[in-house]
Amino acid sequence: MRFPLCCTLLRSLLALLLMLDYCASMDSLNQSQPMSEGETLISAGGKFELGFFSPDNSYKRYLGIWFYNIPSRTIVWVANRNKPLDGSRGLLKIEHGTLVIQDNSGRVIWSSNTLNQSSSSTIAKLLDSGNLVLKYDNSESYLWQSFDHPTDTLLAGMKIGWDFKVGMEWQLTSWTSAEDPSQGQFSYRMDPHAPQAKMLEGNITLYRSFIHFGSIRTSLDKVFIPILVYNSQEAYKTYDLRDQKTLSRYLVNYTGKLQHYIWNSQALNWMQLYEFPGDSCDEYAKCGPNAVCITVNTVATCKCLPGYVSKSSQESDMLNLWYSGGCTRKSPLNCSVPEAFEQMKRVKLPDLLQFEINSSMNLKECEKVCLRNCSCNAYASSSDSRSRRGCGFWFGDLLDIREVNNDDGNDILFIRVVASGQGSMRKRWVIAATVVLSVSSAILCSWATWRRRKGQGVRFDAHDRGEENFELPTFDAAMISQATNGFSGSNKIGEGGFGPVYKGELPNGQEIAVKRLSETSRQGLNEFKNEVMLIAKLQHRNLVKLLGCCIEGEERMLVYEYMPNGSLDTFICNTTGGSCLVWRRRFNIIVGVARGLLYLHRDSRLTIIHRDLKASNVLLDRKMNPKISDFGMARTFGEEQFLEKTKRIVGTYGYMSPEYAVDGIFSIKSDVFSFGVLVLEIVCGRRNREFHHPDHHFNLIGHAWKLWVEGKAQELIDEQMEDSFPLSEVMRCIQVGLLCVQKCPEDRPTMSYVLLMLDSESATLLPPREPGFYLERIPYGKSIIINRAEYSANEISETLLEGR
Ligand SMILES: *[C@@H]1O[C@H](CO)[C@@H](O)[C@H](O)[C@H]1NC(C)=O
Ligand SMILES: *[C@@H]1O[C@H](CO)[C@@H](O)[C@H](O)[C@H]1NC(C)=O
Ligand SMILES: *[C@@H]1O[C@H](CO)[C@@H](O)[C@H](O)[C@H]1NC(C)=O
Ligand SMILES: *[C@@H]1O[C@H](CO)[C@@H](O)[C@H](O)[C@H]1NC(C)=O
Ligand SMILES: *[C@@H]1O[C@H](CO)[C@@H](O)[C@H](O)[C@H]1NC(C)=O
Ligand SMILES: *[C@@H]1O[C@H](CO)[C@@H](O)[C@H](O)[C@H]1NC(C)=O
Ligand SMILES: *[C@@H]1O[C@H](CO)[C@@H](O)[C@H](O)[C@H]1NC(C)=O
Ligand SMILES: *[C@@H]1O[C@H](CO)[C@@H](O)[C@H](O)[C@H]1NC(C)=O
Ligand SMILES: *[C@@H]1O[C@H](CO)[C@@H](O)[C@H](O)[C@H]1NC(C)=O
């Protein structure tokens, strides 16, 4: 049971080498054998040790349990955490069947507070699980156990939660500091009425765990077997180990984090598997009620749930993306109009505040039950129970929902909404596909990562609803012909995507721009009309307005509002024209384009990827406000036709993201790349693809990146620009531009985050990583040829470098 100090020293010297215990260590105490300072108990299998210790930098003495046989002493339990022995030598003994610690004056400073047993056969035993138990020598049931009184650490087999029969709670509470084991501010506790746990600071919730409706979670985890027990008798979480030799611990750190460690026996250190809260979306109810938290470059942004709008009506439709005051229903539910559910996948389910759980219903029954009750706002099934049975219903606000990118949150939340009207249309992320050219994708980032992210983003499988009686005006072909002087050369104002553009004037004096489509859509007439109608419904002050269309025989034309100041193209680096834009104008254009693009990506009823954003597609109105043109063309012409058009890439060289140009794969992040190029061009006053520098072969992106890395980014600023401008704002734009042209799509920010960065001085900007396509001017190396769309007529086929 005890052994002298010299022996302890000997053991620590030799144990590692010989893996043998030289001393016949003991794992238990009895009434007649107390344990004093310098002596320890070691569990039978040599996993844990019990003894007196002082934390680093402290002279105070505590009775504790730590892992035996690992070099860094890791305390997992402390008996007298709030009553240390102040410089006094301690004694652990069993007195009248109770475990007590006495100081050297014989005063009891801690006791297990068990019934005053006088049985002389009571023993205290340290088990291999790390549990110190008090029991009768010949009995298996415990009079007391340390597992019932956790401190800051949860070992395999320990519980947090409730035993309702005896009214006992198991909870973890942090130390006060690294040197002070006394009870700290942070605790991790199971909700008594719901199968979830919360990290609290005092009485404020900091973090909430995932919910699991099934009683035992089937887990793919190779190390742990998490267990949840939730019934009328008890409610607790615990875990088991697949391999009992694994050393592991959950810890409520004094820093306020819940951490999970396993021992790495090769490196001889603790390896942190994860900690919560991890990112800011883990912060409890970060986005307020009825919103979902999404992380973008580690910054939390908020988005209203489908069917909900931002509470603050002053906020613009864009700003509510990171508005955290929460959202309310667009229109209240009242059970008199048809209702349906919209799915949100891969989310952490909302906090169980006002809820009900039924573990025997299946998904269809859950839906029916929720529909029947007017105040049921959502339901979710239990994704982790094998039987696929069981679900929860939410009644009040939906709080603390976040996007999840791992298997922890493979849950689907069904949110109740007013059912869509007739002709409803499924909204989807327009993610198209895969013209994979036979190129080395060495220059691309890990596809797998990108794809995984893409697949796991929060998806709103939303139904569109609302004003269905919109009519697309059709124009008479004869009238258009007259308006444009019979499509005369003098009326031609440009050669945009899909055909020439003519200026015209309607009989009523209204100026129009007519795009005469040279590529005929293979879609049927009605489909074409439908697509054009959808595009016409996209209305935003930074999008060129589509007034209508004109169809006659094979001829198809689109009629737009006329933009007197032409395209941004003519203003960038026009030394001959000499009209140089002042910074305010440039900034206004950058922000306007960002708003228009965000609207296309997120706020419109469809998710539109532009795919061909460039300076010549940004038109300027009378007041020099930017308006994006040629959006939705991919839609109008149909995804398939786009791709089928023989593996050619539609887009414009110089603005195309690497993953798009090389593999033909596009996402909203390819638009972000083009936007980044545009921003750099606007700041620099030069075109990316025409950029030349005497010292190097980089294009504009490469030039900007080089200056950035050398800390000279401000040399990028257009010399022709007026003398006084807010340098910090210009520099922020350069950084945003570089963030947008990063090589890996997943590194690029979304447009909502771009706007946040542009809008606010206080947004922290990450340092950009290496951009894509900055070396492409280097005139050597194997190259591939990409035939671009004919419509970029003034730009001949270009070669793109293969990776290396
Ligand atoms: C207590 O333990 C010691 C050492 O194992 C043993 O010699 C002694 O007999 C035990 N006493 C009782 C009452 O069991
Ligand atoms: C426990 O019982 C013994 C005798 O039965 C008594 O002497 C002692 O004072 C009691 N201790 C406590 C803490 O009640
Ligand atoms: C939380 O604690 C503070 C201070 O201890 C107290 O004033 C407050 O009422 C508590 N709030 C709740 C909800 O218990
Ligand atoms: C608490 O967290 C800090 C920072 O992550 C870590 O260095 C420390 O080891 C943790 N404490 C314990 C007891 O593991
Ligand atoms: C229910 O909602 C519909 C549509 O919003 C509305 O016309 C109707 O008056 C509402 N009924 C009640 C009882 O609130
Ligand atoms: C769960 O649902 C089943 C089937 O609808 C029902 O029979 C049962 O009473 C419900 N249980 C609870 C606790 O509501
Ligand atoms: C809806 O459910 C709530 C919560 O269980 C309950 O209080 C309410 O009575 C139910 N209403 C109806 C109409 O069933
Ligand atoms: C430069 O500006 C002038 C007048 O604004 C315009 O006519 C010309 O086409 C522009 N040049 C380029 C290369 O855009
Ligand atoms: C933009 O157009 C308006 C109206 O045609 C014109 O007055 C203005 O000078 C133009 N601005 C620039 C910078 O060319």
PDB file of C-alpha atoms in Angstrom, residues 233-443:
ATOM      1  CA  GLN A 233     -34.604   7.886 -14.307  1.00  0.00           C
ATOM      2  CA  GLU A 234     -31.412   9.446 -15.519  1.00  0.00           C
ATOM      3  CA  ALA A 235     -29.924  11.618 -18.227  1.00  0.00           C
ATOM      4  CA  TYR A 236     -26.222  11.552 -18.841  1.00  0.00           C
ATOM      5  CA  LYS A 237     -23.430  11.482 -21.342  1.00  0.00           C
ATOM      6  CA  THR A 238     -20.411   9.292 -21.046  1.00  0.00           C
ATOM      7  CA  TYR A 239     -18.011   7.533 -23.345  1.00  0.00           C
ATOM      8  CA  ASP A 240     -16.152   4.300 -23.664  1.00  0.00           C
ATOM      9  CA  LEU A 241     -12.915   3.457 -25.389  1.00  0.00           C
ATOM     10  CA  ARG A 242     -12.596   0.968 -28.208  1.00  0.00           C
ATOM     11  CA  ASP A 243      -9.108   0.135 -27.007  1.00  0.00           C
ATOM     12  CA  GLN A 244      -8.825   0.165 -23.225  1.00  0.00           C
ATOM     13  CA  LYS A 245      -5.129   0.968 -23.489  1.00  0.00           C
ATOM     14  CA  THR A 246      -5.901   4.414 -24.959  1.00  0.00           C
ATOM     15  CA  LEU A 247      -5.353   7.233 -22.502  1.00  0.00           C
ATOM     16  CA  SER A 248      -7.846  10.020 -23.002  1.00  0.00           C
ATOM     17  CA  ARG A 249      -9.571  12.836 -21.177  1.00  0.00           C
ATOM     18  CA  TYR A 250     -12.166  15.536 -21.686  1.00  0.00           C
ATOM     19  CA  LEU A 251     -11.301  18.699 -19.863  1.00  0.00           C
ATOM     20  CA  VAL A 252     -13.065  21.896 -18.951  1.00  0.00           C
ATOM     21  CA  ASN A 253      -9.993  24.057 -19.138  1.00  0.00           C
ATOM     22  CA  TYR A 254      -9.732  27.106 -16.897  1.00  0.00           C
ATOM     23  CA  THR A 255      -9.595  29.016 -20.202  1.00  0.00           C
ATOM     24  CA  GLY A 256     -13.277  28.227 -20.718  1.00  0.00           C
ATOM     25  CA  LYS A 257     -12.781  25.641 -23.430  1.00  0.00           C
ATOM     26  CA  LEU A 258     -14.004  22.091 -23.518  1.00  0.00           C
ATOM     27  CA  GLN A 259     -11.047  20.106 -24.787  1.00  0.00           C
ATOM     28  CA  HIS A 260     -10.558  16.510 -25.749  1.00  0.00           C
ATOM     29  CA  TYR A 261      -7.118  14.951 -25.538  1.00  0.00           C
ATOM     30  CA  ILE A 262      -5.592  11.578 -26.214  1.00  0.00           C
ATOM     31  CA  TRP A 263      -2.128  10.509 -25.210  1.00  0.00           C
ATOM     32  CA  ASN A 264       0.329  10.130 -28.024  1.00  0.00           C
ATOM     33  CA  SER A 265       2.643   7.392 -26.828  1.00  0.00           C
ATOM     34  CA  GLN A 266       5.113   7.984 -29.638  1.00  0.00           C
ATOM     35  CA  ALA A 267       5.570  11.701 -29.124  1.00  0.00           C
ATOM     36  CA  LEU A 268       4.963  11.352 -25.379  1.00  0.00           C
ATOM     37  CA  ASN A 269       2.536  14.226 -25.200  1.00  0.00           C
ATOM     38  CA  TRP A 270      -1.157  14.943 -25.102  1.00  0.00           C
ATOM     39  CA  MET A 271      -2.713  15.455 -28.476  1.00  0.00           C
ATOM     40  CA  GLN A 272      -5.725  17.751 -28.553  1.00  0.00           C
ATOM     41  CA  LEU A 273      -8.396  16.269 -30.770  1.00  0.00           C
ATOM     42  CA  TYR A 274     -10.668  19.275 -30.605  1.00  0.00           C
ATOM     43  CA  GLU A 275     -11.929  22.027 -28.436  1.00  0.00           C
ATOM     44  CA  PHE A 276     -15.209  23.860 -28.076  1.00  0.00           C
ATOM     45  CA  PRO A 277     -16.065  26.598 -28.727  1.00  0.00           C
ATOM     46  CA  GLY A 278     -13.904  26.160 -31.805  1.00  0.00           C
ATOM     47  CA  ASP A 279     -14.866  29.046 -34.049  1.00  0.00           C
ATOM     48  CA  SER A 280     -17.141  31.976 -33.415  1.00  0.00           C
ATOM     49  CA  CYS A 281     -20.182  30.177 -34.800  1.00  0.00           C
ATOM     50  CA  ASP A 282     -19.794  27.843 -31.821  1.00  0.00           C
ATOM     51  CA  GLU A 283     -20.547  30.750 -29.524  1.00  0.00           C
ATOM     52  CA  TYR A 284     -23.985  30.203 -28.126  1.00  0.00           C
ATOM     53  CA  ALA A 285     -26.781  31.839 -30.143  1.00  0.00           C
ATOM     54  CA  LYS A 286     -24.262  33.961 -32.021  1.00  0.00           C
ATOM     55  CA  CYS A 287     -26.800  34.972 -34.641  1.00  0.00           C
ATOM     56  CA  GLY A 288     -29.808  35.499 -32.418  1.00  0.00           C
ATOM     57  CA  PRO A 289     -33.123  33.741 -32.929  1.00  0.00           C
ATOM     58  CA  ASN A 290     -34.158  32.106 -36.225  1.00  0.00           C
ATOM     59  CA  ALA A 291     -30.853  32.602 -37.984  1.00  0.00           C
ATOM     60  CA  VAL A 292     -28.051  30.288 -38.980  1.00  0.00           C
ATOM     61  CA  CYS A 293     -24.399  31.022 -38.366  1.00  0.00           C
ATOM     62  CA  ILE A 294     -21.981  30.391 -41.210  1.00  0.00           C
ATOM     63  CA  THR A 295     -18.237  30.817 -41.008  1.00  0.00           C
ATOM     64  CA  VAL A 296     -16.468  32.589 -43.770  1.00  0.00           C
ATOM     65  CA  ASN A 297     -12.721  32.717 -43.395  1.00  0.00           C
ATOM     66  CA  THR A 298     -13.172  32.053 -39.698  1.00  0.00           C
ATOM     67  CA  VAL A 299     -15.504  35.019 -39.334  1.00  0.00           C
ATOM     68  CA  ALA A 300     -19.082  34.322 -38.372  1.00  0.00           C
ATOM     69  CA  THR A 301     -21.811  35.600 -40.601  1.00  0.00           C
ATOM     70  CA  CYS A 302     -25.509  35.202 -40.049  1.00  0.00           C
ATOM     71  CA  LYS A 303     -28.308  34.355 -42.361  1.00  0.00           C
ATOM     72  CA  CYS A 304     -32.025  34.205 -41.685  1.00  0.00           C
ATOM     73  CA  LEU A 305     -33.713  30.821 -41.848  1.00  0.00           C
ATOM     74  CA  PRO A 306     -35.919  30.243 -44.871  1.00  0.00           C
ATOM     75  CA  GLY A 307     -39.202  32.049 -44.360  1.00  0.00           C
ATOM     76  CA  TYR A 308     -37.664  34.547 -41.957  1.00  0.00           C
ATOM     77  CA  VAL A 309     -36.401  38.100 -42.374  1.00  0.00           C
ATOM     78  CA  SER A 310     -34.028  40.222 -40.390  1.00  0.00           C
ATOM     79  CA  LYS A 311     -35.644  41.883 -37.399  1.00  0.00           C
ATOM     80  CA  SER A 312     -34.085  45.192 -38.158  1.00  0.00           C
ATOM     81  CA  SER A 313     -35.939  46.722 -41.063  1.00  0.00           C
ATOM     82  CA  GLN A 314     -33.349  49.453 -41.404  1.00  0.00           C
ATOM     83  CA  GLU A 315     -30.668  47.006 -42.376  1.00  0.00           C
ATOM     84  CA  SER A 316     -30.328  46.634 -46.085  1.00  0.00           C
ATOM     85  CA  ASP A 317     -31.013  43.232 -47.498  1.00  0.00           C
ATOM     86  CA  MET A 318     -27.303  42.732 -47.737  1.00  0.00           C
ATOM     87  CA  LEU A 319     -26.363  43.697 -44.262  1.00  0.00           C
ATOM     88  CA  ASN A 320     -28.638  41.210 -42.570  1.00  0.00           C
ATOM     89  CA  LEU A 321     -26.179  38.550 -43.578  1.00  0.00           C
ATOM     90  CA  TRP A 322     -24.109  39.411 -40.601  1.00  0.00           C
ATOM     91  CA  TYR A 323     -26.755  40.991 -38.534  1.00  0.00           C
ATOM     92  CA  SER A 324     -26.992  39.270 -35.214  1.00  0.00           C
ATOM     93  CA  GLY A 325     -30.229  40.601 -33.772  1.00  0.00           C
ATOM     94  CA  GLY A 326     -31.981  37.612 -35.231  1.00  0.00           C
ATOM     95  CA  CYS A 327     -34.881  37.157 -37.570  1.00  0.00           C
ATOM     96  CA  THR A 328     -38.662  36.936 -37.470  1.00  0.00           C
ATOM     97  CA  ARG A 329     -41.173  35.243 -39.690  1.00  0.00           C
ATOM     98  CA  LYS A 330     -41.975  37.044 -42.916  1.00  0.00           C
ATOM     99  CA  SER A 331     -45.606  36.395 -42.184  1.00  0.00           C
ATOM    100  CA  PRO A 332     -46.916  34.724 -39.062  1.00  0.00           C
ATOM    101  CA  LEU A 333     -48.149  31.159 -39.277  1.00  0.00           C
ATOM    102  CA  ASN A 334     -51.783  30.760 -38.509  1.00  0.00           C
ATOM    103  CA  CYS A 335     -52.613  27.297 -39.785  1.00  0.00           C
ATOM    104  CA  SER A 336     -55.213  28.613 -42.208  1.00  0.00           C
ATOM    105  CA  VAL A 337     -52.961  28.702 -45.236  1.00  0.00           C
ATOM    106  CA  PRO A 338     -51.130  25.654 -46.593  1.00  0.00           C
ATOM    107  CA  GLU A 339     -47.799  25.087 -45.016  1.00  0.00           C
ATOM    108  CA  ALA A 340     -44.790  22.993 -45.811  1.00  0.00           C
ATOM    109  CA  PHE A 341     -41.276  22.347 -44.610  1.00  0.00           C
ATOM    110  CA  GLU A 342     -37.985  23.433 -45.983  1.00  0.00           C
ATOM    111  CA  GLN A 343     -34.930  21.355 -45.267  1.00  0.00           C
ATOM    112  CA  MET A 344     -31.674  22.588 -43.951  1.00  0.00           C
ATOM    113  CA  LYS A 345     -28.940  20.042 -44.121  1.00  0.00           C
ATOM    114  CA  ARG A 346     -25.728  19.740 -42.195  1.00  0.00           C
ATOM    115  CA  VAL A 347     -26.621  21.941 -39.320  1.00  0.00           C
ATOM    116  CA  LYS A 348     -26.368  21.816 -35.596  1.00  0.00           C
ATOM    117  CA  LEU A 349     -29.974  21.513 -34.483  1.00  0.00           C
ATOM    118  CA  PRO A 350     -31.467  24.411 -32.480  1.00  0.00           C
ATOM    119  CA  ASP A 351     -31.365  24.640 -28.729  1.00  0.00           C
ATOM    120  CA  LEU A 352     -34.034  22.554 -27.045  1.00  0.00           C
ATOM    121  CA  LEU A 353     -35.865  25.324 -25.227  1.00  0.00           C
ATOM    122  CA  GLN A 354     -39.532  24.719 -25.958  1.00  0.00           C
ATOM    123  CA  PHE A 355     -39.624  21.306 -27.469  1.00  0.00           C
ATOM    124  CA  GLU A 356     -40.980  17.826 -27.409  1.00  0.00           C
ATOM    125  CA  ILE A 357     -39.285  14.570 -28.208  1.00  0.00           C
ATOM    126  CA  ASN A 358     -40.880  11.373 -29.325  1.00  0.00           C
ATOM    127  CA  SER A 359     -38.498   8.544 -29.855  1.00  0.00           C
ATOM    128  CA  SER A 360     -40.884   6.148 -31.558  1.00  0.00           C
ATOM    129  CA  MET A 361     -42.217   8.174 -34.499  1.00  0.00           C
ATOM    130  CA  ASN A 362     -40.794   7.992 -37.969  1.00  0.00           C
ATOM    131  CA  LEU A 363     -40.113  10.973 -40.177  1.00  0.00           C
ATOM    132  CA  LYS A 364     -43.489  11.080 -41.903  1.00  0.00           C
ATOM    133  CA  GLU A 365     -45.312  10.913 -38.598  1.00  0.00           C
ATOM    134  CA  CYS A 366     -43.103  13.679 -37.251  1.00  0.00           C
ATOM    135  CA  GLU A 367     -44.059  15.905 -40.141  1.00  0.00           C
ATOM    136  CA  LYS A 368     -47.747  15.229 -39.648  1.00  0.00           C
ATOM    137  CA  VAL A 369     -47.606  15.911 -35.936  1.00  0.00           C
ATOM    138  CA  CYS A 370     -45.731  19.175 -36.434  1.00  0.00           C
ATOM    139  CA  LEU A 371     -48.199  20.344 -39.106  1.00  0.00           C
ATOM    140  CA  ARG A 372     -51.116  19.643 -36.813  1.00  0.00           C
ATOM    141  CA  ASN A 373     -49.873  21.985 -34.102  1.00  0.00           C
ATOM    142  CA  CYS A 374     -49.955  25.650 -35.044  1.00  0.00           C
ATOM    143  CA  SER A 375     -47.100  26.581 -32.801  1.00  0.00           C
ATOM    144  CA  CYS A 376     -44.698  23.925 -34.065  1.00  0.00           C
ATOM    145  CA  ASN A 377     -41.970  25.785 -35.947  1.00  0.00           C
ATOM    146  CA  ALA A 378     -39.644  22.970 -36.868  1.00  0.00           C
ATOM    147  CA  TYR A 379     -38.856  19.324 -36.418  1.00  0.00           C
ATOM    148  CA  ALA A 380     -35.807  17.199 -36.890  1.00  0.00           C
ATOM    149  CA  SER A 381     -35.146  13.555 -37.045  1.00  0.00           C
ATOM    150  CA  SER A 382     -32.527  11.667 -35.282  1.00  0.00           C
ATOM    151  CA  SER A 383     -29.868  11.056 -37.842  1.00  0.00           C
ATOM    152  CA  ASP A 384     -27.760   8.970 -35.568  1.00  0.00           C
ATOM    153  CA  SER A 385     -30.140   6.305 -34.470  1.00  0.00           C
ATOM    154  CA  ARG A 386     -30.010   3.289 -36.696  1.00  0.00           C
ATOM    155  CA  SER A 387     -33.710   2.802 -36.606  1.00  0.00           C
ATOM    156  CA  ARG A 388     -34.269   6.245 -38.097  1.00  0.00           C
ATOM    157  CA  ARG A 389     -36.922   6.712 -35.528  1.00  0.00           C
ATOM    158  CA  GLY A 390     -37.415   9.499 -33.125  1.00  0.00           C
ATOM    159  CA  CYS A 391     -37.670  13.206 -33.615  1.00  0.00           C
ATOM    160  CA  GLY A 392     -37.921  16.484 -31.832  1.00  0.00           C
ATOM    161  CA  PHE A 393     -40.340  19.371 -32.270  1.00  0.00           C
ATOM    162  CA  TRP A 394     -39.554  23.001 -31.621  1.00  0.00           C
ATOM    163  CA  PHE A 395     -42.164  25.472 -30.524  1.00  0.00           C
ATOM    164  CA  GLY A 396     -40.612  28.862 -29.754  1.00  0.00           C
ATOM    165  CA  ASP A 397     -37.739  30.652 -31.443  1.00  0.00           C
ATOM    166  CA  LEU A 398     -35.050  28.569 -33.076  1.00  0.00           C
ATOM    167  CA  LEU A 399     -31.772  29.412 -31.424  1.00  0.00           C
ATOM    168  CA  ASP A 400     -28.105  28.514 -31.849  1.00  0.00           C
ATOM    169  CA  ILE A 401     -28.123  26.907 -35.279  1.00  0.00           C
ATOM    170  CA  ARG A 402     -24.895  26.652 -37.167  1.00  0.00           C
ATOM    171  CA  GLU A 403     -23.520  25.194 -40.316  1.00  0.00           C
ATOM    172  CA  VAL A 404     -21.462  22.069 -39.702  1.00  0.00           C
ATOM    173  CA  ASN A 405     -18.795  20.559 -41.868  1.00  0.00           C
ATOM    174  CA  ASN A 406     -18.191  17.270 -40.165  1.00  0.00           C
ATOM    175  CA  ASP A 407     -20.168  14.236 -39.214  1.00  0.00           C
ATOM    176  CA  ASP A 408     -21.161  15.621 -35.837  1.00  0.00           C
ATOM    177  CA  GLY A 409     -23.896  17.596 -37.396  1.00  0.00           C
ATOM    178  CA  ASN A 410     -25.222  15.351 -40.063  1.00  0.00           C
ATOM    179  CA  ASP A 411     -28.701  16.401 -39.108  1.00  0.00           C
ATOM    180  CA  ILE A 412     -31.544  17.771 -41.161  1.00  0.00           C
ATOM    181  CA  LEU A 413     -33.758  20.475 -39.770  1.00  0.00           C
ATOM    182  CA  PHE A 414     -37.231  20.825 -41.243  1.00  0.00           C
ATOM    183  CA  ILE A 415     -38.442  24.390 -40.954  1.00  0.00           C
ATOM    184  CA  ARG A 416     -42.080  25.210 -41.305  1.00  0.00           C
ATOM    185  CA  VAL A 417     -42.903  27.794 -43.940  1.00  0.00           C
ATOM    186  CA  VAL A 418     -45.954  29.043 -45.742  1.00  0.00           C
ATOM    187  CA  ALA A 419     -46.332  26.739 -48.683  1.00  0.00           C
ATOM    188  CA  SER A 420     -45.337  27.941 -52.087  1.00  0.00           C
ATOM    189  CA  GLY A 421     -47.916  29.048 -54.559  1.00  0.00           C
ATOM    190  CA  GLN A 422     -48.488  27.519 -57.953  1.00  0.00           C
ATOM    191  CA  GLY A 423     -45.577  27.088 -60.286  1.00  0.00           C
ATOM    192  CA  SER A 424     -43.102  26.919 -57.495  1.00  0.00           C
ATOM    193  CA  MET A 425     -39.529  26.449 -58.479  1.00  0.00           C
ATOM    194  CA  ARG A 426     -36.786  24.719 -56.699  1.00  0.00           C
ATOM    195  CA  LYS A 427     -33.974  26.996 -55.854  1.00  0.00           C
ATOM    196  CA  ARG A 428     -30.648  25.414 -56.093  1.00  0.00           C
ATOM    197  CA  TRP A 429     -27.088  26.273 -56.050  1.00  0.00           C
ATOM    198  CA  VAL A 430     -26.263  26.446 -59.649  1.00  0.00           C
ATOM    199  CA  ILE A 431     -23.311  24.217 -59.472  1.00  0.00           C
ATOM    200  CA  ALA A 432     -22.443  22.873 -62.741  1.00  0.00           C
ATOM    201  CA  ALA A 433     -20.078  20.500 -63.643  1.00  0.00           C
ATOM    202  CA  THR A 434     -17.271  18.989 -65.148  1.00  0.00           C
ATOM    203  CA  VAL A 435     -15.763  19.583 -68.423  1.00  0.00           C
ATOM    204  CA  VAL A 436     -12.537  18.187 -67.282  1.00  0.00           C
ATOM    205  CA  LEU A 437      -9.877  18.942 -69.772  1.00  0.00           C
ATOM    206  CA  SER A 438      -6.959  16.652 -69.832  1.00  0.00           C
ATOM    207  CA  VAL A 439      -4.626  18.850 -67.948  1.00  0.00           C
ATOM    208  CA  SER A 440      -2.455  18.450 -64.987  1.00  0.00           C
ATOM    209  CA  SER A 441      -4.297  19.869 -62.085  1.00  0.00           C
ATOM    210  CA  ALA A 442      -1.129  20.238 -60.114  1.00  0.00           C
ATOM    211  CA  ILE A 443      -1.668  23.946 -59.980  1.00  0.00           C
TER     212      ILE A 443
END
